[in-house]
Amino acid sequence: MAETLTTVRAPLELREACNLARKSGKIAFVPTMGALHEGHLSLVRAARTRADFVVASIFVNPTQFGPNEDFARYPRDIAGDTKKLASAGANLLFAPDASVMYPAGEETRVRVGALGEHLCGPFRPGHFEGVATIVAKLFGLVGESVAIFGRKDYQQLKILQRIAVDLFMPVEVVGMPIVREADGLAMSSRNAYLAPADRDRARGLSLGLSHAWRAFEKGERDAEPIKNLALAEVIQVADRIDYVSLVDADSLQPITEKIGARALLAIACHVGKTRLIDNVVLGEDPDPRASMDARGAEG
Ligand code: PAF
């Protein structure tokens, strides 16, 4: 646990605090939109093991939400989040207002290439440009560091790794495993929107991924049957499916025939009014429901 958590709100205060901290060691950075759950806190704890000084940010970034998305109702709890960050071991919290991240006259946007073409890209036009832009601003302020993100937003992680390389940013972008609830549901701030009946149905995503994972482990390499195993579960629980896709885990381009070494099986669907995403990297990740088996729960 960090002795003290200092909160700064001005971009230049963040830059100065990071420049000072870097004189005595390494910096790890955990960017978030707040409404922190155990998944975020696991990122902060991972950051602690990699660096001497841990910076977290909380900013509900308006440019990554579409006009009909949940920007206004996105959960916000800065007081609760501050306590959680302190006990997970963060040293510095950057919690700016939108007016300082997007001041009058600001107009630059970071355009994302082919990594944004599939999966969530077509369903959330402008989303990855908004993510790329805010994260580029944050990386520019924090400077040399290791930045830690969750693998639930796998496409976001790949895009941010690309940006750091392409724009010569002194930031190593690292992805950490998905943290799941006891019934397999991937942790997300948006899970708070789920009504009890929807919350129950939401388990279908990890169940579908697990069926596909097991088939892959038994040697299935044809894309269609693997995808269909996941789809069969998702169809039963989702009110609307954006996609159940199998893509190359690095290029994020669709796999239509045989699966090679590493493939990402990813789902995005709506359960009630909540859009949920989940994924597994076949050939790399454990069974998404492995922790349930350990608890002896029903599949
Ligand atoms: O994953 C998130 O919480 C956000 O997309 C991020 C990376 C903090 C950018 O706003």
Short mmCIF file of C-alpha atoms and ligand atoms in Angstrom, two decimals:
data_model
loop_
_atom_site.label_atom_id
_atom_site.label_comp_id
_atom_site.label_asym_id
_atom_site.label_seq_id
_atom_site.Cartn_x
_atom_site.Cartn_y
_atom_site.Cartn_z
CA MET A 1 0.00 0.00 0.00
CA ALA A 2 1.36 3.45 -0.94
CA GLU A 3 1.87 5.76 2.05
CA THR A 4 -0.03 8.59 0.41
CA LEU A 5 -2.01 9.08 -2.76
CA THR A 6 -1.73 12.58 -4.18
CA THR A 7 -4.36 13.80 -6.62
CA VAL A 8 -3.50 16.28 -9.36
CA ARG A 9 -5.89 17.79 -11.89
CA ALA A 10 -3.70 19.90 -14.15
CA PRO A 11 -1.76 18.29 -17.05
CA LEU A 12 1.47 20.12 -16.22
CA GLU A 13 1.27 19.06 -12.57
CA LEU A 14 1.12 15.45 -13.79
CA ARG A 15 4.15 15.98 -16.03
CA GLU A 16 6.16 17.61 -13.23
CA ALA A 17 5.26 14.92 -10.67
CA CYS A 18 6.31 12.19 -13.14
CA ASN A 19 9.58 13.95 -14.02
CA LEU A 20 10.39 14.20 -10.33
CA ALA A 21 9.44 10.58 -9.55
CA ARG A 22 11.51 9.29 -12.49
CA LYS A 23 14.65 10.70 -10.86
CA SER A 24 14.35 8.00 -8.19
CA GLY A 25 13.02 5.07 -10.19
CA LYS A 26 10.64 3.61 -12.75
CA ILE A 27 7.06 4.74 -13.36
CA ALA A 28 4.08 2.51 -14.10
CA PHE A 29 0.88 4.05 -15.43
CA VAL A 30 -2.68 2.69 -15.22
CA PRO A 31 -5.15 4.77 -17.29
CA THR A 32 -8.83 4.21 -16.38
CA MET A 33 -12.27 5.78 -16.67
CA GLY A 34 -12.95 5.15 -12.97
CA ALA A 35 -15.80 3.13 -11.38
CA LEU A 36 -12.95 0.89 -10.33
CA HIS A 37 -13.42 -2.83 -9.72
CA GLU A 38 -11.11 -5.69 -8.85
CA GLY A 39 -9.93 -5.89 -12.49
CA HIS A 40 -8.57 -2.33 -12.32
CA LEU A 41 -7.04 -2.91 -8.90
CA SER A 42 -5.23 -5.99 -10.19
CA LEU A 43 -3.64 -3.66 -12.80
CA VAL A 44 -2.51 -1.28 -10.06
CA ARG A 45 -1.04 -4.17 -8.07
CA ALA A 46 0.75 -5.43 -11.20
CA ALA A 47 2.05 -1.89 -11.72
CA ARG A 48 3.48 -1.91 -8.19
CA THR A 49 5.54 -5.01 -8.95
CA ARG A 50 7.03 -3.37 -12.07
CA ALA A 51 7.84 0.13 -10.90
CA ASP A 52 8.75 2.37 -7.98
CA PHE A 53 6.02 4.93 -8.57
CA VAL A 54 2.48 4.13 -9.74
CA VAL A 55 0.35 6.70 -11.53
CA ALA A 56 -3.35 6.10 -12.22
CA SER A 57 -5.69 8.31 -14.18
CA ILE A 58 -9.45 8.61 -14.01
CA PHE A 59 -11.06 10.40 -16.93
CA VAL A 60 -14.37 9.54 -18.59
CA ASN A 61 -13.22 10.47 -22.05
CA PRO A 62 -16.04 12.06 -24.08
CA THR A 63 -14.42 11.53 -27.50
CA GLN A 64 -14.57 7.73 -27.26
CA PHE A 65 -18.36 7.62 -26.77
CA GLY A 66 -20.76 7.71 -29.72
CA PRO A 67 -23.81 10.02 -29.64
CA ASN A 68 -26.13 7.18 -28.56
CA GLU A 69 -23.74 5.61 -26.07
CA ASP A 70 -23.57 5.81 -22.28
CA PHE A 71 -21.26 8.81 -21.66
CA ALA A 72 -23.79 10.65 -19.47
CA ARG A 73 -24.70 7.62 -17.35
CA TYR A 74 -21.21 6.08 -17.17
CA PRO A 75 -20.69 5.32 -13.43
CA ARG A 76 -18.60 7.92 -11.57
CA ASP A 77 -17.33 7.57 -7.99
CA ILE A 78 -14.17 9.61 -7.56
CA ALA A 79 -14.21 9.46 -3.73
CA GLY A 80 -14.60 5.65 -3.63
CA ASP A 81 -12.07 5.21 -6.44
CA THR A 82 -9.49 7.36 -4.63
CA LYS A 83 -9.69 5.10 -1.55
CA LYS A 84 -9.40 1.95 -3.67
CA LEU A 85 -6.37 3.29 -5.54
CA ALA A 86 -4.63 4.22 -2.29
CA SER A 87 -5.12 0.79 -0.82
CA ALA A 88 -3.99 -0.95 -4.03
CA GLY A 89 -0.73 1.01 -3.87
CA ALA A 90 -1.04 3.90 -6.34
CA ASN A 91 1.07 6.99 -5.57
CA LEU A 92 -0.46 9.60 -7.85
CA LEU A 93 -3.94 10.06 -9.29
CA PHE A 94 -4.53 12.28 -12.31
CA ALA A 95 -8.22 13.24 -12.44
CA PRO A 96 -8.59 16.11 -14.93
CA ASP A 97 -11.72 17.90 -16.14
CA ALA A 98 -12.69 17.55 -19.80
CA SER A 99 -11.94 21.25 -20.32
CA VAL A 100 -8.23 20.73 -19.66
CA MET A 101 -7.86 17.61 -21.79
CA TYR A 102 -9.88 19.17 -24.63
CA PRO A 103 -9.41 22.95 -24.25
CA ALA A 104 -10.88 25.44 -26.72
CA GLY A 105 -9.00 25.28 -30.03
CA GLU A 106 -7.78 21.72 -29.49
CA GLU A 107 -8.33 19.71 -32.69
CA THR A 108 -5.73 16.96 -33.14
CA ARG A 109 -6.93 13.34 -33.40
CA VAL A 110 -4.96 10.09 -33.65
CA ARG A 111 -6.25 8.00 -36.57
CA VAL A 112 -6.17 4.23 -36.10
CA GLY A 113 -5.36 1.93 -39.03
CA ALA A 114 -6.22 -1.68 -39.86
CA LEU A 115 -6.29 -2.81 -36.21
CA GLY A 116 -9.50 -0.81 -35.85
CA GLU A 117 -11.22 -2.25 -38.94
CA HIS A 118 -12.88 -5.30 -37.41
CA LEU A 119 -14.43 -6.37 -34.06
CA CYS A 120 -15.69 -3.23 -32.24
CA GLY A 121 -14.47 -0.82 -34.95
CA PRO A 122 -17.53 -0.95 -37.25
CA PHE A 123 -19.97 -1.00 -34.32
CA ARG A 124 -18.45 2.00 -32.51
CA PRO A 125 -17.43 4.49 -35.20
CA GLY A 126 -14.88 6.98 -33.84
CA HIS A 127 -14.38 5.03 -30.60
CA PHE A 128 -10.80 3.94 -31.17
CA GLU A 129 -9.83 7.36 -32.51
CA GLY A 130 -11.10 8.81 -29.21
CA VAL A 131 -9.21 6.20 -27.16
CA ALA A 132 -6.03 6.66 -29.20
CA THR A 133 -6.20 10.44 -28.85
CA ILE A 134 -6.71 10.55 -25.09
CA VAL A 135 -4.11 7.86 -24.42
CA ALA A 136 -1.58 9.67 -26.65
CA LYS A 137 -2.20 12.84 -24.61
CA LEU A 138 -1.76 10.91 -21.34
CA PHE A 139 1.38 9.13 -22.55
CA GLY A 140 2.77 12.51 -23.61
CA LEU A 141 2.30 13.83 -20.07
CA VAL A 142 3.48 10.77 -18.13
CA GLY A 143 6.51 10.15 -20.36
CA GLU A 144 8.82 7.16 -20.03
CA SER A 145 6.91 4.42 -18.27
CA VAL A 146 5.27 1.01 -18.48
CA ALA A 147 1.53 1.38 -19.12
CA ILE A 148 -0.77 -1.40 -17.97
CA PHE A 149 -4.12 -2.29 -19.53
CA GLY A 150 -6.59 -5.16 -19.17
CA ARG A 151 -6.90 -7.77 -21.90
CA LYS A 152 -10.71 -7.62 -21.79
CA ASP A 153 -10.32 -4.66 -24.15
CA TYR A 154 -7.99 -6.72 -26.31
CA GLN A 155 -8.47 -4.65 -29.48
CA GLN A 156 -7.79 -1.45 -27.52
CA LEU A 157 -4.60 -3.02 -26.10
CA LYS A 158 -3.32 -3.96 -29.57
CA ILE A 159 -4.09 -0.49 -30.93
CA LEU A 160 -2.31 1.21 -28.03
CA GLN A 161 0.75 -1.03 -28.42
CA ARG A 162 0.86 -0.04 -32.11
CA ILE A 163 0.52 3.66 -31.30
CA ALA A 164 3.37 3.61 -28.79
CA VAL A 165 5.64 1.99 -31.39
CA ASP A 166 4.48 4.05 -34.38
CA LEU A 167 4.72 7.39 -32.56
CA PHE A 168 8.06 6.52 -30.88
CA MET A 169 6.57 6.95 -27.42
CA PRO A 170 8.85 5.90 -24.55
CA VAL A 171 6.08 3.72 -23.16
CA GLU A 172 5.97 -0.06 -22.91
CA VAL A 173 2.32 -1.11 -23.22
CA VAL A 174 1.55 -4.30 -21.30
CA GLY A 175 -1.69 -6.34 -21.17
CA MET A 176 -2.85 -8.19 -18.05
CA PRO A 177 -5.27 -11.16 -17.82
CA ILE A 178 -9.03 -10.68 -17.63
CA VAL A 179 -10.35 -10.78 -14.05
CA ARG A 180 -13.65 -12.65 -13.75
CA GLU A 181 -16.52 -12.81 -11.28
CA ALA A 182 -17.16 -16.15 -9.51
CA ASP A 183 -19.57 -17.22 -12.30
CA GLY A 184 -17.15 -16.39 -15.11
CA LEU A 185 -18.46 -12.94 -16.11
CA ALA A 186 -15.55 -10.66 -17.07
CA MET A 187 -15.34 -7.73 -14.66
CA SER A 188 -16.39 -4.41 -16.16
CA SER A 189 -17.60 -1.06 -14.84
CA ARG A 190 -20.62 -1.53 -17.13
CA ASN A 191 -21.69 -4.69 -15.24
CA ALA A 192 -23.25 -2.25 -12.74
CA TYR A 193 -25.95 -1.53 -15.36
CA LEU A 194 -27.12 -5.17 -15.47
CA ALA A 195 -30.54 -5.84 -13.94
CA PRO A 196 -30.54 -9.10 -11.86
CA ALA A 197 -32.08 -11.22 -14.66
CA ASP A 198 -29.63 -9.77 -17.20
CA ARG A 199 -26.74 -10.36 -14.80
CA ASP A 200 -27.68 -14.04 -14.73
CA ARG A 201 -27.85 -14.25 -18.54
CA ALA A 202 -24.49 -12.49 -18.89
CA ARG A 203 -22.67 -15.67 -17.84
CA GLY A 204 -23.45 -17.01 -21.34
CA LEU A 205 -20.50 -15.08 -22.80
CA SER A 206 -17.80 -16.84 -20.77
CA LEU A 207 -19.67 -20.14 -21.14
CA GLY A 208 -19.57 -19.82 -24.95
CA LEU A 209 -15.88 -18.92 -24.89
CA SER A 210 -15.19 -21.88 -22.64
CA HIS A 211 -16.96 -24.37 -24.95
CA ALA A 212 -14.87 -23.08 -27.86
CA TRP A 213 -11.67 -23.14 -25.75
CA ARG A 214 -12.30 -26.81 -24.84
CA ALA A 215 -12.86 -27.79 -28.48
CA PHE A 216 -9.62 -26.01 -29.45
CA GLU A 217 -7.74 -27.83 -26.66
CA LYS A 218 -9.10 -31.15 -27.98
CA GLY A 219 -7.58 -30.34 -31.37
CA GLU A 220 -10.35 -28.60 -33.34
CA ARG A 221 -8.72 -26.09 -35.74
CA ASP A 222 -11.57 -25.24 -38.14
CA ALA A 223 -12.75 -21.68 -37.61
CA GLU A 224 -16.50 -22.22 -38.17
CA PRO A 225 -17.17 -24.96 -35.57
CA ILE A 226 -15.12 -23.08 -32.98
CA LYS A 227 -17.03 -19.85 -33.60
CA ASN A 228 -20.36 -21.68 -33.66
CA LEU A 229 -19.77 -23.20 -30.22
CA ALA A 230 -19.46 -19.71 -28.74
CA LEU A 231 -22.32 -18.35 -30.85
CA ALA A 232 -24.68 -21.13 -29.68
CA GLU A 233 -24.43 -19.85 -26.08
CA VAL A 234 -24.46 -16.17 -26.94
CA ILE A 235 -27.63 -16.51 -29.07
CA GLN A 236 -29.45 -17.87 -26.02
CA VAL A 237 -28.62 -14.94 -23.74
CA ALA A 238 -28.11 -11.84 -25.89
CA ASP A 239 -30.79 -9.39 -26.97
CA ARG A 240 -28.52 -8.24 -29.80
CA ILE A 241 -25.21 -9.63 -31.03
CA ASP A 242 -22.63 -7.24 -32.51
CA TYR A 243 -20.19 -10.04 -33.29
CA VAL A 244 -18.75 -13.41 -32.36
CA SER A 245 -15.46 -13.30 -34.27
CA LEU A 246 -12.32 -15.29 -34.67
CA VAL A 247 -9.34 -13.17 -35.68
CA ASP A 248 -5.56 -13.43 -35.76
CA ALA A 249 -4.41 -12.46 -32.26
CA ASP A 250 -1.81 -10.00 -33.62
CA SER A 251 -3.21 -8.51 -36.84
CA LEU A 252 -6.87 -8.77 -35.73
CA GLN A 253 -7.78 -9.82 -39.28
CA PRO A 254 -10.56 -12.46 -39.58
CA ILE A 255 -9.66 -16.16 -39.68
CA THR A 256 -12.01 -17.90 -42.08
CA GLU A 257 -10.52 -21.37 -42.42
CA LYS A 258 -7.89 -23.00 -40.20
CA ILE A 259 -6.72 -21.51 -36.91
CA GLY A 260 -2.95 -21.05 -36.66
CA ALA A 261 -0.92 -20.67 -33.48
CA ARG A 262 -2.80 -17.88 -31.66
CA ALA A 263 -6.33 -16.79 -32.40
CA LEU A 264 -8.55 -14.32 -30.60
CA LEU A 265 -12.15 -15.42 -30.14
CA ALA A 266 -14.05 -12.27 -29.22
CA ILE A 267 -17.67 -11.47 -28.42
CA ALA A 268 -19.63 -8.22 -28.23
CA CYS A 269 -23.34 -8.33 -27.51
CA HIS A 270 -26.12 -6.52 -25.72
CA VAL A 271 -27.78 -8.06 -22.68
CA GLY A 272 -30.71 -5.87 -21.72
CA LYS A 273 -29.44 -2.30 -22.12
CA THR A 274 -25.82 -3.24 -21.45
CA ARG A 275 -23.16 -3.83 -24.10
CA LEU A 276 -20.76 -6.54 -22.96
CA ILE A 277 -17.46 -7.71 -24.46
CA ASP A 278 -15.33 -10.73 -23.64
CA ASN A 279 -12.59 -12.76 -25.31
CA VAL A 280 -10.08 -15.57 -25.07
CA VAL A 281 -6.82 -16.08 -26.92
CA LEU A 282 -6.91 -19.71 -28.03
CA GLY A 283 -3.52 -21.33 -27.67
CA GLU A 284 -2.47 -18.91 -24.94
CA ASP A 285 -5.12 -18.12 -22.30
CA PRO A 286 -6.51 -20.59 -19.75
CA ASP A 287 -10.14 -21.76 -19.93
CA PRO A 288 -12.27 -18.66 -19.17
CA ARG A 289 -14.20 -20.79 -16.68
CA ALA A 290 -11.19 -22.50 -15.13
CA SER A 291 -11.66 -20.76 -11.78
CA MET A 292 -15.25 -22.05 -11.68
CA ASP A 293 -14.09 -25.62 -12.17
CA ALA A 294 -11.69 -25.07 -9.27
CA ARG A 295 -14.68 -23.95 -7.15
CA GLY A 296 -16.69 -26.99 -8.27
CA ALA A 297 -19.44 -24.83 -9.77
CA GLU A 298 -21.70 -26.00 -12.57
CA GLY A 299 -20.68 -25.23 -16.17
O1 PAF B 1 -10.09 1.22 -21.06
C1 PAF B 1 -10.43 2.34 -20.63
O2 PAF B 1 -10.85 2.49 -19.48
C2 PAF B 1 -10.35 3.55 -21.55
O3 PAF B 1 -10.66 3.19 -22.85
C3 PAF B 1 -9.00 4.27 -21.48
C4 PAF B 1 -7.88 3.39 -21.98
C5 PAF B 1 -8.71 4.71 -20.05
C6 PAF B 1 -9.02 5.52 -22.37
O4 PAF B 1 -10.03 6.40 -21.98
#
